[in-house]
Amino acid sequence: MRLTGDSILDNGTPFQDYLLEVGEGCCQVYDQYVSIPASIVTYAESIEDVVNDVFGDSLSTGDCYKNREFIVSKAILAAHNSTVDEINELATEKLPGISMVYLSDDSIEETQNSSATNFPVESLNAVKPSGMPPHKLVLKRFQPIMCLRNINPAEGLCNGTRLICRNFTRNVIEAEIAVGDKAGLIVLIPRIILISSDNANLPFTLRRRQFPVEPAFGMTINKSQGQTLSFAAICLIKPVFTHGQLYVALSRVRDPANLKIILLKEPPLSTLTDNVVFNEVLTRTQN
């Protein structure tokens, strides 16, 4: 539904047909890998090379980020949270301007048993469960951020909404919604209390008071589900690791001309990357 009717790869294959083959695991090589069309593949030696390749000189001036359309035009997708964090950190450093640093207030839920409350605050600060903002949140004006909670759905401020930082105060972030029906609307984002989920693999329940946002130069493939991007660069220096991730990443754009797959530059150069597909999930079985 997202693709345009004339989405054709260089070899003449309709892009939608290629996507279906990837999603169903029909074009696997050695049962693990899939071949990416060479026309959309590029190579990088490090995450910094990825940031420079995608954003170029646009981060050095910051003028582009005063334009809302530029925010929604580019994004780097990656499979791992650690890769996304590194992308956002490098991109934020390159953006001119003074950084605003917000530190969270971390504690353990009082309902926990006494043995779980012996963790030092420094250990709690170092934890970043999936779906929660970091302890140290570094932001700059005009940079893209993503909302991590449904704060005000009626005003378009939902989990996954991309915004542009406009101004900062001690307890409020002023931001402009960059996508959707509410694009252009100015909203105020307060600090809130966030509780870690049961699947965070922590021996305690983390209670973090922080702004429910994170930088959005890059985002995880899972977080990008449901979003349509004008241009997507998929960083596969670390390959995908769960079912359907590669299919979700490849299907974020309307045309393969606006898609770039970045693989690790190591000899011999290859267009193969991991594709995780559990066929039993896609087929009907009988007991």
Tab-separated table of C-alpha atoms in Angstrom:
chain	number	residue	atom	x	y	z
A	1	MET	CA	0.000	0.000	0.000
A	2	ARG	CA	2.916	2.334	0.719
A	3	LEU	CA	4.724	1.768	-2.575
A	4	THR	CA	4.148	3.725	-5.742
A	5	GLY	CA	3.026	1.819	-8.809
A	6	ASP	CA	6.292	2.289	-10.714
A	7	SER	CA	8.632	1.109	-7.928
A	8	ILE	CA	11.044	-0.919	-10.058
A	9	LEU	CA	14.561	-2.103	-9.195
A	10	ASP	CA	17.402	-1.641	-11.673
A	11	ASN	CA	17.140	-5.267	-12.780
A	12	GLY	CA	13.486	-4.723	-13.741
A	13	THR	CA	12.001	-6.548	-10.761
A	14	PRO	CA	9.019	-4.773	-9.152
A	15	PHE	CA	10.094	-3.626	-5.706
A	16	GLN	CA	6.917	-4.984	-4.102
A	17	ASP	CA	7.694	-8.472	-5.438
A	18	TYR	CA	11.205	-8.281	-3.994
A	19	LEU	CA	9.808	-7.178	-0.621
A	20	LEU	CA	7.417	-10.123	-0.512
A	21	GLU	CA	10.277	-12.521	-1.278
A	22	VAL	CA	12.322	-11.029	1.561
A	23	GLY	CA	9.407	-11.157	3.992
A	24	GLU	CA	8.562	-14.775	3.139
A	25	GLY	CA	12.180	-15.953	2.992
A	26	CYS	CA	11.819	-17.060	-0.634
A	27	CYS	CA	15.159	-15.651	-1.840
A	28	GLN	CA	17.425	-16.918	0.921
A	29	VAL	CA	21.058	-17.795	0.220
A	30	TYR	CA	22.561	-20.554	2.383
A	31	ASP	CA	19.328	-20.474	4.465
A	32	GLN	CA	20.541	-17.372	6.320
A	33	TYR	CA	21.420	-14.567	3.933
A	34	VAL	CA	19.584	-12.528	1.340
A	35	SER	CA	21.080	-10.660	-1.591
A	36	ILE	CA	20.480	-6.903	-1.621
A	37	PRO	CA	20.276	-5.221	-5.066
A	38	ALA	CA	23.668	-3.633	-5.726
A	39	SER	CA	22.056	-0.363	-6.835
A	40	ILE	CA	20.918	0.436	-3.270
A	41	VAL	CA	24.000	-0.871	-1.424
A	42	THR	CA	26.852	1.241	-0.088
A	43	TYR	CA	29.617	0.460	2.404
A	44	ALA	CA	30.986	2.039	5.575
A	45	GLU	CA	33.792	1.209	7.982
A	46	SER	CA	32.247	2.839	11.068
A	47	ILE	CA	29.090	4.467	12.416
A	48	GLU	CA	30.677	7.880	11.886
A	49	ASP	CA	31.027	7.065	8.186
A	50	VAL	CA	27.315	6.223	8.133
A	51	VAL	CA	26.358	9.584	9.678
A	52	ASN	CA	28.613	11.497	7.274
A	53	ASP	CA	27.294	9.547	4.287
A	54	VAL	CA	23.623	10.193	5.081
A	55	PHE	CA	23.662	13.756	6.420
A	56	GLY	CA	26.797	15.149	4.745
A	57	ASP	CA	27.360	18.844	5.434
A	58	SER	CA	23.750	19.501	6.439
A	59	LEU	CA	24.613	18.998	10.114
A	60	SER	CA	27.475	21.505	10.092
A	61	THR	CA	25.271	24.538	9.478
A	62	GLY	CA	22.002	23.576	11.125
A	63	ASP	CA	20.037	25.736	8.669
A	64	CYS	CA	18.346	22.682	7.188
A	65	TYR	CA	16.899	21.700	10.555
A	66	LYS	CA	14.993	24.953	10.790
A	67	ASN	CA	12.888	23.506	7.971
A	68	ARG	CA	10.311	20.977	9.169
A	69	GLU	CA	10.300	19.172	5.829
A	70	PHE	CA	13.966	18.300	6.189
A	71	ILE	CA	13.303	16.554	9.500
A	72	VAL	CA	10.929	14.065	7.933
A	73	SER	CA	13.037	13.539	4.824
A	74	LYS	CA	15.874	11.478	6.283
A	75	ALA	CA	16.388	8.855	8.960
A	76	ILE	CA	18.919	6.139	9.700
A	77	LEU	CA	17.458	2.795	10.773
A	78	ALA	CA	19.424	0.163	12.657
A	79	ALA	CA	18.612	-3.146	14.298
A	80	HIS	CA	20.392	-2.580	17.615
A	81	ASN	CA	19.734	0.038	20.293
A	82	SER	CA	23.476	0.514	20.834
A	83	THR	CA	23.960	1.391	17.147
A	84	VAL	CA	21.084	3.893	17.225
A	85	ASP	CA	22.456	5.520	20.384
A	86	GLU	CA	25.853	5.947	18.722
A	87	ILE	CA	24.284	7.421	15.570
A	88	ASN	CA	22.272	9.943	17.593
A	89	GLU	CA	25.244	10.905	19.740
A	90	LEU	CA	27.507	11.543	16.736
A	91	ALA	CA	24.836	13.457	14.820
A	92	THR	CA	23.969	15.625	17.822
A	93	GLU	CA	27.639	16.508	18.295
A	94	LYS	CA	27.898	17.628	14.671
A	95	LEU	CA	24.844	19.877	14.932
A	96	PRO	CA	25.926	23.441	15.854
A	97	GLY	CA	24.627	25.170	18.950
A	98	ILE	CA	24.726	24.810	22.700
A	99	SER	CA	23.739	21.469	24.179
A	100	MET	CA	21.051	21.210	26.817
A	101	VAL	CA	21.719	18.356	29.229
A	102	TYR	CA	18.890	16.821	31.250
A	103	LEU	CA	19.700	14.251	33.957
A	104	SER	CA	17.056	11.847	35.186
A	105	ASP	CA	16.030	11.080	38.753
A	106	ASP	CA	16.296	7.295	39.123
A	107	SER	CA	15.081	5.049	41.903
A	108	ILE	CA	13.667	1.585	42.538
A	109	GLU	CA	9.959	1.035	43.077
A	110	GLU	CA	9.235	1.014	46.815
A	111	THR	CA	7.221	-2.193	46.432
A	112	GLN	CA	10.430	-4.097	45.729
A	113	ASN	CA	11.958	-6.295	48.415
A	114	SER	CA	14.744	-4.885	50.570
A	115	SER	CA	17.525	-6.803	48.799
A	116	ALA	CA	16.696	-5.074	45.506
A	117	THR	CA	17.089	-1.602	46.954
A	118	ASN	CA	20.821	-1.948	47.559
A	119	PHE	CA	21.786	-0.895	44.035
A	120	PRO	CA	23.736	2.401	43.984
A	121	VAL	CA	22.222	5.302	42.064
A	122	GLU	CA	25.140	5.222	39.610
A	123	SER	CA	24.135	1.691	38.596
A	124	LEU	CA	20.554	2.780	38.024
A	125	ASN	CA	21.751	5.721	35.907
A	126	ALA	CA	23.715	3.361	33.658
A	127	VAL	CA	20.626	1.283	32.837
A	128	LYS	CA	18.619	2.103	29.706
A	129	PRO	CA	15.711	-0.310	29.265
A	130	SER	CA	14.110	-0.469	25.843
A	131	GLY	CA	11.505	2.240	25.358
A	132	MET	CA	12.892	4.513	28.069
A	133	PRO	CA	14.935	7.709	27.654
A	134	PRO	CA	18.571	7.716	28.810
A	135	HIS	CA	19.692	9.049	32.176
A	136	LYS	CA	21.692	11.745	30.396
A	137	LEU	CA	19.588	13.331	27.667
A	138	VAL	CA	21.582	15.710	25.446
A	139	LEU	CA	19.562	17.897	23.067
A	140	LYS	CA	20.091	20.909	20.805
A	141	ARG	CA	17.725	23.343	19.158
A	142	PHE	CA	16.364	22.315	15.750
A	143	GLN	CA	17.268	18.664	16.192
A	144	PRO	CA	14.739	15.874	15.597
A	145	ILE	CA	13.441	13.982	18.621
A	146	MET	CA	10.939	11.165	19.076
A	147	CYS	CA	8.226	10.933	21.718
A	148	LEU	CA	8.347	7.681	23.719
A	149	ARG	CA	4.928	7.791	25.385
A	150	ASN	CA	1.314	8.605	24.525
A	151	ILE	CA	1.220	11.994	26.248
A	152	ASN	CA	-1.668	13.627	24.381
A	153	PRO	CA	-2.944	11.551	21.438
A	154	ALA	CA	-5.681	14.085	20.661
A	155	GLU	CA	-2.989	16.658	19.882
A	156	GLY	CA	-0.818	14.186	17.956
A	157	LEU	CA	1.694	13.653	20.774
A	158	CYS	CA	1.923	9.860	20.725
A	159	ASN	CA	4.524	7.152	21.098
A	160	GLY	CA	6.654	7.318	17.933
A	161	THR	CA	5.779	10.914	16.973
A	162	ARG	CA	8.750	12.804	15.552
A	163	LEU	CA	9.231	16.410	16.609
A	164	ILE	CA	11.688	19.302	16.285
A	165	CYS	CA	13.230	20.901	19.370
A	166	ARG	CA	12.414	24.621	19.420
A	167	ASN	CA	13.251	25.775	22.938
A	168	PHE	CA	14.274	24.470	26.357
A	169	THR	CA	13.539	25.320	29.960
A	170	ARG	CA	14.437	23.456	33.113
A	171	ASN	CA	11.202	21.465	33.305
A	172	VAL	CA	9.648	21.779	29.835
A	173	ILE	CA	10.753	21.137	26.263
A	174	GLU	CA	9.052	23.213	23.581
A	175	ALA	CA	8.816	21.219	20.358
A	176	GLU	CA	7.076	21.295	16.988
A	177	ILE	CA	5.327	18.197	15.671
A	178	ALA	CA	7.036	17.251	12.402
A	179	VAL	CA	4.717	14.580	10.973
A	180	GLY	CA	1.060	13.672	10.713
A	181	ASP	CA	-2.122	15.707	10.732
A	182	LYS	CA	-0.808	17.891	13.555
A	183	ALA	CA	2.446	18.809	11.783
A	184	GLY	CA	3.490	22.350	12.695
A	185	LEU	CA	1.707	22.343	16.055
A	186	ILE	CA	3.819	23.600	18.982
A	187	VAL	CA	3.597	21.372	22.074
A	188	LEU	CA	5.110	21.431	25.561
A	189	ILE	CA	6.650	18.198	26.854
A	190	PRO	CA	7.073	17.863	30.648
A	191	ARG	CA	9.118	15.479	32.715
A	192	ILE	CA	7.134	12.383	33.642
A	193	ILE	CA	7.737	9.242	35.667
A	194	LEU	CA	8.474	6.161	33.561
A	195	ILE	CA	8.415	2.596	34.906
A	196	SER	CA	10.446	-0.192	33.317
A	197	SER	CA	8.451	-3.087	31.875
A	198	ASP	CA	8.497	-6.657	33.137
A	199	ASN	CA	10.519	-7.813	30.110
A	200	ALA	CA	13.398	-5.392	30.782
A	201	ASN	CA	15.448	-8.260	32.320
A	202	LEU	CA	16.201	-6.231	35.435
A	203	PRO	CA	16.239	-7.623	39.009
A	204	PHE	CA	14.118	-4.640	40.025
A	205	THR	CA	11.541	-2.223	38.621
A	206	LEU	CA	13.240	1.008	37.578
A	207	ARG	CA	11.455	4.288	38.257
A	208	ARG	CA	12.882	7.091	36.079
A	209	ARG	CA	11.728	10.720	36.059
A	210	GLN	CA	12.826	12.173	32.745
A	211	PHE	CA	11.529	13.766	29.548
A	212	PRO	CA	9.912	10.957	27.485
A	213	VAL	CA	11.897	11.746	24.340
A	214	GLU	CA	15.113	10.705	22.635
A	215	PRO	CA	17.105	12.016	19.645
A	216	ALA	CA	15.723	10.810	16.309
A	217	PHE	CA	18.513	11.212	13.765
A	218	GLY	CA	18.446	7.416	13.929
A	219	MET	CA	15.841	4.972	15.174
A	220	THR	CA	15.530	1.247	15.623
A	221	ILE	CA	13.852	-0.758	12.894
A	222	ASN	CA	11.212	-1.920	15.368
A	223	LYS	CA	10.431	1.695	16.326
A	224	SER	CA	10.041	2.665	12.664
A	225	GLN	CA	7.122	0.278	12.080
A	226	GLY	CA	4.125	2.103	10.677
A	227	GLN	CA	6.133	5.142	9.577
A	228	THR	CA	6.600	6.286	5.980
A	229	LEU	CA	9.929	7.984	5.265
A	230	SER	CA	10.973	10.104	2.298
A	231	PHE	CA	14.499	8.678	2.555
A	232	ALA	CA	15.774	5.822	4.692
A	233	ALA	CA	19.329	4.642	5.211
A	234	ILE	CA	19.434	1.194	6.797
A	235	CYS	CA	22.627	0.616	8.744
A	236	LEU	CA	23.355	-3.118	8.662
A	237	ILE	CA	26.933	-2.966	9.938
A	238	LYS	CA	25.373	-5.076	12.674
A	239	PRO	CA	22.804	-7.269	10.875
A	240	VAL	CA	19.189	-7.864	11.876
A	241	PHE	CA	18.521	-10.494	14.529
A	242	THR	CA	14.762	-11.123	14.745
A	243	HIS	CA	11.992	-12.311	12.456
A	244	GLY	CA	10.788	-9.778	9.899
A	245	GLN	CA	13.189	-6.949	10.790
A	246	LEU	CA	14.753	-6.691	7.344
A	247	TYR	CA	11.338	-6.677	5.645
A	248	VAL	CA	10.119	-3.875	7.937
A	249	ALA	CA	13.245	-1.806	7.245
A	250	LEU	CA	13.070	-2.191	3.457
A	251	SER	CA	9.395	-1.254	3.330
A	252	ARG	CA	9.665	2.185	4.987
A	253	VAL	CA	9.914	4.100	1.682
A	254	ARG	CA	7.671	4.488	-1.352
A	255	ASP	CA	10.435	4.024	-3.932
A	256	PRO	CA	13.713	2.041	-3.832
A	257	ALA	CA	15.472	5.117	-5.256
A	258	ASN	CA	15.029	6.650	-1.791
A	259	LEU	CA	16.529	3.669	-0.006
A	260	LYS	CA	20.153	3.073	0.950
A	261	ILE	CA	21.492	-0.111	2.550
A	262	ILE	CA	24.811	0.394	4.370
A	263	LEU	CA	26.894	-2.740	4.893
A	264	LEU	CA	30.218	-3.212	6.622
A	265	LYS	CA	33.167	-2.424	4.367
A	266	GLU	CA	35.379	-5.452	4.664
A	267	PRO	CA	36.945	-7.555	1.918
A	268	PRO	CA	35.595	-9.245	-0.008
A	269	LEU	CA	32.735	-6.791	-0.555
A	270	SER	CA	29.383	-8.545	-0.654
A	271	THR	CA	25.729	-7.621	-1.063
A	272	LEU	CA	24.618	-10.411	1.287
A	273	THR	CA	23.139	-9.705	4.700
A	274	ASP	CA	21.267	-11.701	7.320
A	275	ASN	CA	17.526	-12.194	6.927
A	276	VAL	CA	15.691	-13.868	9.803
A	277	VAL	CA	12.458	-15.569	8.709
A	278	PHE	CA	10.608	-18.293	10.614
A	279	ASN	CA	8.539	-19.958	7.936
A	280	GLU	CA	6.389	-21.710	10.537
A	281	VAL	CA	5.046	-18.299	11.536
A	282	LEU	CA	3.874	-17.643	7.971
A	283	THR	CA	2.296	-21.020	7.233
A	284	ARG	CA	-0.780	-22.688	8.663
A	285	THR	CA	-0.089	-25.922	10.498
A	286	GLN	CA	-2.490	-28.586	11.729
A	287	ASN	CA	-2.182	-30.549	14.957
